[in-house]
């Protein structure tokens, strides 16, 4: 993104001068784009094109990292202020297009007052010098402390706990990471490594993504790690990042990824990104995460003998499937989450049937049994209830996993295997590197089926109770006692 031309800079400076005698702006307030589940997430008035995030890790998780985040964007409407999502850090200074800007912090918004009103359609370069604090409430998203460093877990709304951003999946952008750390740590991030510069006893690592990415999918790993490289289908670079001490122990699991990639490509087509791999960290998050090109896993998933092999395999495929469903094709709003998790669960279950002997129909019948209770507890798949304050992770509930995979099973029963397979391939090809909503899926499914499927989807995606399963009139769903939400 180039800096402003002299002519445009002069125009903005003139506007700034006029502003000095204008009426005082109203007090800064947090904004949002009106997402039904996270109304204060994201910000109106601009489109982010790229992030350049510099972080300085001194070797301790007990102190904030010094950071510089540069955001290249373009205004989509006139702006008196620029709201960014940011919390859990101290802001030192902000500049807009090279000019120092005043700012305020309200709730979880960083509110920047540019030097003059910005018209629509102009480029922005916003540079924020700040800290990024890995301390705070554990398992609440953002930085995840590990045994030897840090990783990120930004879903659903925690990217702005690490860096200033327009923290909503509808505003995807390209990312560059410049991470400085002690020489005894290895740094890995989304995308491809483009630089590694040593200075004294410290090294700066640079990574860039080749495809746009949602803020919730950003990943930076800092640790005493081994980077294991191999080749996947079509000579795809496969890069796994694991604790160095566990390199040999984890190899049987790591060696499975190329085969899993081949299996997924047979289902939906070519892998959509520049590389892939698993990031295994020694920490306890309670979940795994589909961070783009580098899926995050807890070490214990692979080292605890209580987890059977078929189960671990299926979890690996779940996060891999997200690279197509959720990462490449990202949701337009968080109410479209079922498209992410329903598809990842669908391919997880399919893989478990083909490679682990776990019958898909049995799993779907069990899901159907519980479906009415899940809907009563958390809302229907495409209209989920908002998570409780302070418990954002509760959005990820059974109805968006098996309850949404059940919708896909019903759809395949309704339109047939061949049409369903065409739909899946068309979906990821048509919306690659973009955002899509539930309405887009319904339209495409109707086109593939050759008939309007809106009545079918109305019941399956929005109904309080689960419709009859096509082809299985004997299946029954059990509603909670009293017809209300379970206790």
Coordinates of C-alpha atoms in Angstrom, one line a residue:
X1 CA 0.0 0.0 0.0
X2 CA 1.7 3.3 -1.1
X3 CA 1.8 6.4 1.1
X4 CA -0.6 9.1 0.2
X5 CA 0.2 11.3 -2.8
X6 CA 1.3 14.8 -2.2
X7 CA -2.0 16.2 -3.6
X8 CA -4.1 13.9 -1.3
X9 CA -1.9 14.6 1.7
X10 CA -2.3 18.3 1.1
X11 CA -6.1 18.0 0.9
X12 CA -6.2 16.1 4.1
X13 CA -4.0 18.7 5.8
X14 CA -6.3 21.4 4.6
X15 CA -9.2 19.5 6.1
X16 CA -7.3 19.1 9.3
X17 CA -6.8 22.9 9.5
X18 CA -10.5 23.5 8.9
X19 CA -11.3 21.0 11.7
X20 CA -9.4 23.1 14.2
X21 CA -12.2 25.7 14.1
X22 CA -15.0 23.2 13.8
X23 CA -17.3 22.1 16.6
X24 CA -15.8 19.6 19.0
X25 CA -16.6 16.0 18.1
X26 CA -18.9 14.0 20.4
X27 CA -17.1 11.9 23.1
X28 CA -15.5 8.7 21.6
X29 CA -17.5 5.6 22.0
X30 CA -17.0 1.9 21.1
X31 CA -18.6 0.9 17.8
X32 CA -19.3 -2.4 16.0
X33 CA -20.7 -3.7 12.8
X34 CA -23.8 -5.1 14.4
X35 CA -23.0 -8.8 14.4
X36 CA -26.0 -10.6 16.0
X37 CA -23.7 -12.5 18.4
X38 CA -20.9 -9.9 18.9
X39 CA -22.5 -6.5 18.3
X40 CA -19.4 -4.5 19.3
X41 CA -16.9 -6.6 17.3
X42 CA -15.5 -5.1 14.1
X43 CA -15.8 -1.5 13.0
X44 CA -17.5 0.4 10.2
X45 CA -16.1 2.8 7.7
X46 CA -13.0 1.1 6.4
X47 CA -11.7 -2.1 4.8
X48 CA -8.4 -3.6 6.0
X49 CA -6.1 -4.7 3.3
X50 CA -3.0 -5.8 5.2
X51 CA -1.5 -6.0 8.7
X52 CA 2.2 -5.8 9.5
X53 CA 2.7 -6.9 13.1
X54 CA 6.0 -6.5 14.9
X55 CA 6.5 -8.2 18.3
X56 CA 9.5 -8.2 20.7
X57 CA 9.6 -11.3 23.0
X58 CA 12.2 -11.0 25.7
X59 CA 12.0 -14.6 26.8
X60 CA 9.5 -14.3 29.6
X61 CA 5.7 -14.7 29.7
X62 CA 5.5 -12.5 32.8
X63 CA 6.0 -9.2 31.0
X64 CA 4.3 -7.5 28.0
X65 CA 5.8 -7.6 24.6
X66 CA 6.7 -4.4 22.9
X67 CA 4.8 -4.2 19.6
X68 CA 4.2 -2.1 16.5
X69 CA 1.1 -2.9 14.4
X70 CA 0.7 -1.2 11.0
X71 CA -2.6 -1.4 9.3
X72 CA -3.1 -0.6 5.6
X73 CA -6.8 0.0 4.8
X74 CA -9.1 2.0 2.7
X75 CA -12.1 4.1 3.8
X76 CA -15.5 2.9 2.7
X77 CA -17.3 6.0 3.9
X78 CA -16.4 9.4 5.5
X79 CA -14.7 9.0 8.9
X80 CA -14.3 11.5 11.7
X81 CA -12.8 8.7 13.9
X82 CA -11.2 5.3 13.3
X83 CA -12.3 2.7 15.8
X84 CA -10.0 -0.4 16.2
X85 CA -10.6 -3.4 18.4
X86 CA -7.9 -3.6 21.0
X87 CA -7.5 -4.5 24.7
X88 CA -5.0 -6.1 27.0
X89 CA -2.2 -3.8 26.0
X90 CA -0.9 -0.2 26.5
X91 CA -1.0 2.2 23.6
X92 CA 2.1 4.4 23.3
X93 CA 1.3 6.4 20.1
X94 CA -0.8 6.3 17.0
X95 CA -0.2 7.9 13.6
X96 CA -2.5 8.0 10.5
X97 CA -0.8 8.4 7.1
X98 CA 2.4 9.5 8.8
X99 CA 0.8 12.2 11.0
X100 CA 0.5 11.8 14.7
X101 CA -3.1 11.3 15.9
X102 CA -4.9 11.6 19.2
X103 CA -6.5 8.5 20.6
X104 CA -8.7 7.3 23.4
X105 CA -9.4 3.8 24.8
X106 CA -13.0 3.0 25.7
X107 CA -14.0 -0.5 26.7
X108 CA -12.3 -2.8 24.1
X109 CA -12.0 -0.1 21.4
X110 CA -9.0 2.0 20.5
X111 CA -10.5 5.2 19.1
X112 CA -8.2 7.2 16.8
X113 CA -8.9 10.8 15.9
X114 CA -7.2 11.4 12.5
X115 CA -6.0 14.9 11.6
X116 CA -9.1 15.9 9.8
X117 CA -12.2 14.2 8.4
X118 CA -11.4 11.4 6.0
X119 CA -13.4 11.1 2.8
X120 CA -14.6 7.8 1.4
X121 CA -12.2 5.9 -0.9
X122 CA -8.8 7.1 0.5
X123 CA -6.0 4.9 1.6
X124 CA -5.1 4.7 5.3
X125 CA -1.9 3.6 7.0
X126 CA -2.5 3.4 10.7
X127 CA 0.6 2.7 12.9
X128 CA 0.0 1.8 16.5
X129 CA 3.0 1.5 19.0
X130 CA 1.8 -0.6 21.9
X131 CA 2.4 -3.5 24.2
X132 CA 0.9 -6.9 23.9
X133 CA 0.3 -8.6 27.2
X134 CA 0.4 -12.4 27.5
X135 CA -0.7 -12.2 31.1
X136 CA -4.4 -12.3 32.1
X137 CA -7.3 -14.7 32.3
X138 CA -6.1 -18.1 31.1
X139 CA -8.1 -19.9 28.4
X140 CA -9.9 -16.7 27.6
X141 CA -8.2 -16.3 24.2
X142 CA -5.4 -14.3 22.7
X143 CA -1.9 -15.3 23.9
X144 CA -1.7 -18.9 25.2
X145 CA 1.3 -19.4 27.5
X146 CA 3.1 -22.7 26.9
X147 CA 5.8 -24.6 28.7
X148 CA 8.5 -22.8 26.7
X149 CA 6.9 -19.7 25.2
X150 CA 3.7 -18.5 23.6
X151 CA 1.1 -19.4 21.0
X152 CA -2.2 -17.8 19.9
X153 CA -5.8 -18.9 20.2
X154 CA -7.9 -15.9 18.9
X155 CA -11.3 -17.5 18.2
X156 CA -13.8 -16.2 18.4
X157 CA -13.2 -12.6 19.4
X158 CA -9.7 -12.6 20.9
X159 CA -7.4 -11.4 18.1
X160 CA -7.7 -7.8 19.5
X161 CA -6.3 -9.1 22.8
X162 CA -3.0 -9.4 21.0
X163 CA -2.9 -6.6 18.3
X164 CA -5.1 -3.7 17.2
X165 CA -7.4 -4.8 14.4
X166 CA -10.8 -4.9 12.8
X167 CA -11.5 -8.1 14.7
X168 CA -14.2 -9.7 12.7
X169 CA -14.0 -12.5 10.1
X170 CA -15.8 -10.5 7.5
X171 CA -12.7 -8.2 7.1
X172 CA -10.0 -10.6 5.9
X173 CA -6.5 -9.2 5.1
X174 CA -3.0 -10.2 4.3
X175 CA -0.6 -10.5 7.2
X176 CA 3.1 -10.0 7.8
X177 CA 4.7 -11.0 11.1
X178 CA 8.1 -9.7 12.3
X179 CA 8.9 -11.4 15.6
X180 CA 12.1 -10.9 17.6
X181 CA 13.0 -13.5 20.2
X182 CA 16.1 -14.9 22.0
X183 CA 18.2 -17.2 19.9
X184 CA 17.2 -20.3 21.9
X185 CA 13.6 -19.9 20.7
X186 CA 12.1 -20.8 17.3
X187 CA 9.4 -18.6 15.9
X188 CA 6.8 -19.8 13.4
X189 CA 3.7 -18.0 12.1
X190 CA 1.1 -18.3 9.4
X191 CA 2.3 -18.3 5.8
X192 CA 5.8 -18.5 4.5
X193 CA 9.0 -17.5 6.1
X194 CA 10.6 -14.6 4.2
X195 CA 13.4 -13.5 6.5
X196 CA 15.5 -14.5 9.4
X197 CA 18.0 -11.9 10.7
X198 CA 20.3 -12.4 13.7
X199 CA 21.5 -9.5 15.8
X200 CA 23.6 -10.3 18.9
X201 CA 21.8 -13.0 20.9
X202 CA 18.5 -12.3 19.3
X203 CA 16.8 -13.2 16.0
X204 CA 14.0 -11.5 14.0
X205 CA 11.8 -13.9 12.0
X206 CA 9.5 -12.6 9.2
X207 CA 6.5 -14.5 7.8
X208 CA 3.9 -13.5 5.2
X209 CA 0.6 -15.0 4.2
X210 CA -0.1 -15.5 0.5
X211 CA -3.8 -15.5 1.0
X212 CA -6.1 -13.2 3.0
X213 CA -6.9 -14.3 6.6
X214 CA -9.4 -13.5 9.3
X215 CA -7.9 -12.1 12.5
X216 CA -9.2 -15.0 14.5
X217 CA -7.0 -17.3 12.5
X218 CA -3.7 -15.5 13.2
X219 CA -1.0 -17.7 14.7
X220 CA 2.5 -17.0 16.2
X221 CA 4.4 -19.7 18.0
X222 CA 7.5 -18.9 20.1
X223 CA 9.2 -21.8 21.8
X224 CA 12.0 -24.4 21.9
X225 CA 10.5 -26.1 18.9
X226 CA 11.5 -28.4 16.1
X227 CA 10.2 -27.6 12.7
X228 CA 9.6 -30.9 10.7
X229 CA 9.3 -30.6 7.0
X230 CA 7.9 -33.0 4.4
X231 CA 6.0 -32.9 1.2
X232 CA 2.2 -33.4 0.7
X233 CA 0.2 -33.8 -2.5
X234 CA 1.2 -31.7 -5.5
X235 CA 4.5 -31.0 -3.7
X236 CA 2.7 -29.0 -1.1
X237 CA 5.1 -27.9 1.7
X238 CA 4.1 -29.5 5.0
X239 CA 5.6 -27.9 8.1
X240 CA 4.9 -29.2 11.6
X241 CA 6.0 -27.4 14.7
X242 CA 6.5 -29.5 17.8
X243 CA 8.3 -29.3 21.2
X244 CA 11.9 -30.3 20.3
X245 CA 12.1 -32.9 23.1
X246 CA 9.0 -34.7 21.6
X247 CA 10.2 -34.7 18.0
X248 CA 10.7 -38.5 17.7
X249 CA 7.8 -39.4 19.9
X250 CA 5.3 -37.4 17.8
X251 CA 6.6 -38.6 14.3
X252 CA 4.0 -41.4 13.9
X253 CA 1.3 -38.7 14.2
X254 CA 3.1 -36.1 12.0
X255 CA 3.6 -38.6 9.2
X256 CA -0.2 -39.0 8.8
X257 CA -0.8 -35.4 7.5
X258 CA 0.1 -36.0 3.8
X259 CA -2.4 -38.9 3.6
X260 CA -5.0 -36.8 5.4
X261 CA -4.5 -34.0 2.9
X262 CA -4.9 -36.4 0.0
X263 CA -8.1 -37.7 1.5
X264 CA -9.6 -34.2 1.9
X265 CA -8.6 -33.3 -1.6
X266 CA -10.5 -36.3 -2.9
X267 CA -13.6 -35.0 -1.1
X268 CA -13.6 -31.3 -2.0
X269 CA -10.6 -30.4 -4.3
X270 CA -7.2 -28.9 -4.1
X271 CA -5.9 -27.6 -0.7
X272 CA -6.4 -23.8 -0.8
X273 CA -3.2 -22.4 0.8
X274 CA 0.5 -22.1 0.4
X275 CA 1.5 -24.7 3.0
X276 CA 0.1 -26.7 5.9
X277 CA 1.1 -28.3 9.2
X278 CA 0.3 -28.9 12.8
X279 CA 1.5 -26.8 15.7
X280 CA 1.7 -29.0 18.9
X281 CA 2.2 -27.0 22.1
X282 CA 2.7 -28.1 25.7
X283 CA -0.3 -26.3 27.3
X284 CA -3.9 -26.9 28.4
X285 CA -6.4 -25.0 26.4
X286 CA -9.3 -27.6 26.3
X287 CA -9.6 -27.3 22.6
X288 CA -7.8 -27.5 19.2
X289 CA -7.9 -24.7 16.7
X290 CA -7.8 -24.3 12.9
X291 CA -5.3 -21.4 12.7
X292 CA -4.7 -20.8 9.0
X293 CA -2.0 -23.1 7.5
X294 CA -0.9 -24.1 11.0
X295 CA -3.5 -25.8 13.1
X296 CA -3.1 -25.6 16.9
X297 CA -3.1 -28.8 19.0
X298 CA -2.5 -29.6 22.7
X299 CA 0.4 -32.0 23.2
X300 CA -1.6 -34.3 25.5
X301 CA -3.9 -35.2 22.5
X302 CA -1.0 -37.1 21.1
X303 CA 0.7 -38.3 24.3
X304 CA -2.2 -39.4 26.5
X305 CA -2.8 -43.1 25.8
X306 CA -6.4 -42.6 26.8
X307 CA -7.2 -41.1 23.4
X308 CA -7.7 -43.9 20.8
X309 CA -5.9 -43.6 17.5
X310 CA -9.1 -43.3 15.4
X311 CA -10.2 -40.4 17.6
X312 CA -6.9 -38.5 17.3
X313 CA -6.9 -39.0 13.6
X314 CA -10.4 -37.6 13.3
X315 CA -9.6 -34.5 15.3
X316 CA -6.6 -33.9 13.0
X317 CA -8.9 -34.2 10.0
X318 CA -11.5 -31.9 11.7
X319 CA -8.9 -29.0 11.9
X320 CA -7.6 -29.8 8.4
X321 CA -11.1 -29.6 6.9
X322 CA -11.4 -26.2 8.4
X323 CA -8.7 -24.9 6.1
X324 CA -11.4 -25.1 3.4
X325 CA -14.4 -24.5 5.6
X326 CA -13.9 -21.5 7.8
X327 CA -10.4 -20.4 6.8
X328 CA -10.5 -20.2 3.0
X329 CA -14.3 -19.7 3.0
X330 CA -14.9 -17.6 6.1
X331 CA -18.2 -16.7 7.7
X332 CA -19.8 -13.4 7.0
X333 CA -21.2 -13.2 10.5
X334 CA -20.7 -15.4 13.6
X335 CA -24.2 -16.8 13.1
X336 CA -22.8 -18.5 10.0
X337 CA -20.5 -20.6 12.3
X338 CA -22.5 -23.7 11.6
X339 CA -20.9 -23.7 8.1
X340 CA -17.5 -23.9 9.6
X341 CA -18.1 -26.4 12.4
X342 CA -20.8 -28.5 10.7
X343 CA -18.5 -29.1 7.7
X344 CA -15.4 -29.9 9.8
X345 CA -17.5 -32.3 11.9
X346 CA -18.9 -33.9 8.7
X347 CA -15.5 -34.7 7.3
X348 CA -14.2 -35.7 10.7
X349 CA -17.1 -38.3 10.9
X350 CA -16.6 -39.4 7.3
X351 CA -12.9 -40.0 7.9
X352 CA -13.6 -41.9 11.2
X353 CA -16.0 -44.2 9.2
X354 CA -13.5 -44.9 6.4
X355 CA -10.4 -45.2 8.6
X356 CA -11.6 -46.0 12.1
X357 CA -14.7 -48.1 11.6
X358 CA -17.0 -45.6 13.3
X359 CA -20.3 -45.7 11.5
X360 CA -21.4 -42.3 10.1
X361 CA -25.1 -43.3 10.2
X362 CA -24.9 -44.3 13.8
X363 CA -23.3 -41.0 14.8
X364 CA -25.9 -39.1 12.9
X365 CA -28.7 -41.1 14.4
X366 CA -27.4 -40.3 17.9
X367 CA -27.1 -36.6 16.9
X368 CA -30.7 -36.7 15.7
X369 CA -31.8 -38.1 19.1
X370 CA -30.2 -35.2 20.9
X371 CA -31.0 -32.5 18.3
X372 CA -34.1 -31.1 19.9
X373 CA -32.4 -30.8 23.3
X374 CA -29.4 -29.1 21.7
X375 CA -31.7 -26.6 19.9
X376 CA -33.5 -25.8 23.1
X377 CA -30.2 -25.3 24.9
X378 CA -28.4 -23.2 22.4
X379 CA -30.7 -22.3 19.5
X380 CA -31.0 -23.7 16.0
X381 CA -27.8 -24.2 13.9
X382 CA -28.0 -20.9 11.9
X383 CA -29.5 -18.8 14.7
X384 CA -27.5 -19.7 17.8
X385 CA -28.1 -18.0 21.1
X386 CA -25.5 -15.4 22.0
X387 CA -22.9 -16.6 24.5
X388 CA -23.1 -15.5 28.1
X389 CA -21.0 -12.4 29.0
X390 CA -17.5 -13.5 29.8
X391 CA -18.1 -16.9 28.4
X392 CA -17.6 -16.4 24.6
X393 CA -16.2 -19.9 24.2
X394 CA -19.7 -21.3 25.1
X395 CA -20.7 -20.4 21.5
X396 CA -19.0 -23.6 20.5
X397 CA -21.7 -26.0 21.6
X398 CA -23.0 -29.3 20.3
X399 CA -25.6 -27.8 18.0
X400 CA -22.9 -26.2 15.9
X401 CA -20.9 -29.4 15.7
X402 CA -22.8 -32.7 15.4
X403 CA -26.1 -30.7 15.3
X404 CA -24.9 -28.9 12.2
X405 CA -23.3 -32.0 10.6
X406 CA -26.7 -33.5 10.9
X407 CA -28.0 -30.7 8.6
X408 CA -25.5 -31.8 6.0
X409 CA -26.5 -35.4 6.4
X410 CA -30.1 -34.5 5.9
X411 CA -29.2 -32.4 2.8
X412 CA -27.4 -35.3 1.3
X413 CA -30.4 -37.5 2.0
X414 CA -32.6 -34.9 0.3
X415 CA -30.6 -34.2 -2.9
X416 CA -28.5 -37.4 -3.3
X417 CA -24.8 -38.2 -3.0
X418 CA -23.8 -36.9 -6.4
X419 CA -25.5 -33.5 -6.1
X420 CA -24.1 -33.1 -2.6
X421 CA -20.6 -33.8 -3.7
X422 CA -20.9 -31.2 -6.5
X423 CA -22.2 -28.7 -4.1
X424 CA -19.3 -29.1 -1.7
X425 CA -16.7 -28.7 -4.4
X426 CA -18.5 -25.7 -5.9
X427 CA -18.9 -24.0 -2.5
X428 CA -15.1 -24.0 -1.7
X429 CA -14.2 -23.0 -5.2
X430 CA -16.7 -20.2 -5.6
X431 CA -16.0 -18.6 -2.3
X432 CA -12.2 -19.2 -2.0
X433 CA -10.3 -16.5 -0.1
X434 CA -13.7 -14.7 0.6
X435 CA -16.6 -14.6 3.0
X436 CA -19.9 -16.4 2.6
X437 CA -23.2 -16.5 4.5
X438 CA -25.9 -19.1 5.1
X439 CA -28.0 -17.5 2.4
X440 CA -25.2 -18.1 -0.1
X441 CA -25.1 -21.8 0.8
X442 CA -28.9 -22.1 0.4
X443 CA -28.8 -20.4 -3.0
X444 CA -26.0 -22.6 -4.3
X445 CA -27.5 -25.8 -3.0
X446 CA -30.8 -24.9 -4.7
X447 CA -29.0 -24.3 -8.0
X448 CA -27.2 -27.6 -7.8
X449 CA -30.4 -29.5 -6.8
X450 CA -32.4 -27.7 -9.6
X451 CA -35.1 -26.7 -7.2
X452 CA -35.8 -24.2 -4.4
X453 CA -34.5 -25.7 -1.1
X454 CA -35.5 -22.8 1.1
X455 CA -38.3 -24.6 2.8
X456 CA -36.0 -27.5 3.5
X457 CA -33.3 -25.2 5.1
X458 CA -35.9 -23.1 7.0
X459 CA -36.7 -26.1 9.2
X460 CA -33.2 -27.6 9.5
X461 CA -31.4 -24.3 10.1
X462 CA -33.9 -22.1 11.9
X463 CA -36.5 -24.4 13.4
X464 CA -36.9 -24.8 17.2
X465 CA -37.4 -28.5 16.6
X466 CA -35.7 -30.9 14.3
X467 CA -37.6 -31.8 11.0
X468 CA -38.1 -35.4 10.0
X469 CA -35.0 -37.0 8.6
X470 CA -35.4 -37.9 4.9
X471 CA -35.1 -41.6 4.4
X472 CA -35.3 -42.3 8.1
X473 CA -38.9 -41.9 9.3
X474 CA -38.1 -44.1 12.3
X475 CA -35.6 -41.6 13.8
X476 CA -36.9 -39.6 16.7
X477 CA -35.5 -36.6 18.6
X478 CA -36.1 -36.2 22.3
X479 CA -37.0 -32.8 23.5
X480 CA -36.0 -31.7 27.1
X481 CA -38.5 -32.3 29.8
X482 CA -41.1 -29.6 30.0
X483 CA -40.3 -28.3 26.6
X484 CA -37.9 -25.7 27.8
X485 CA -34.2 -25.3 28.1
X486 CA -32.5 -28.0 30.1
X487 CA -31.2 -26.9 33.5

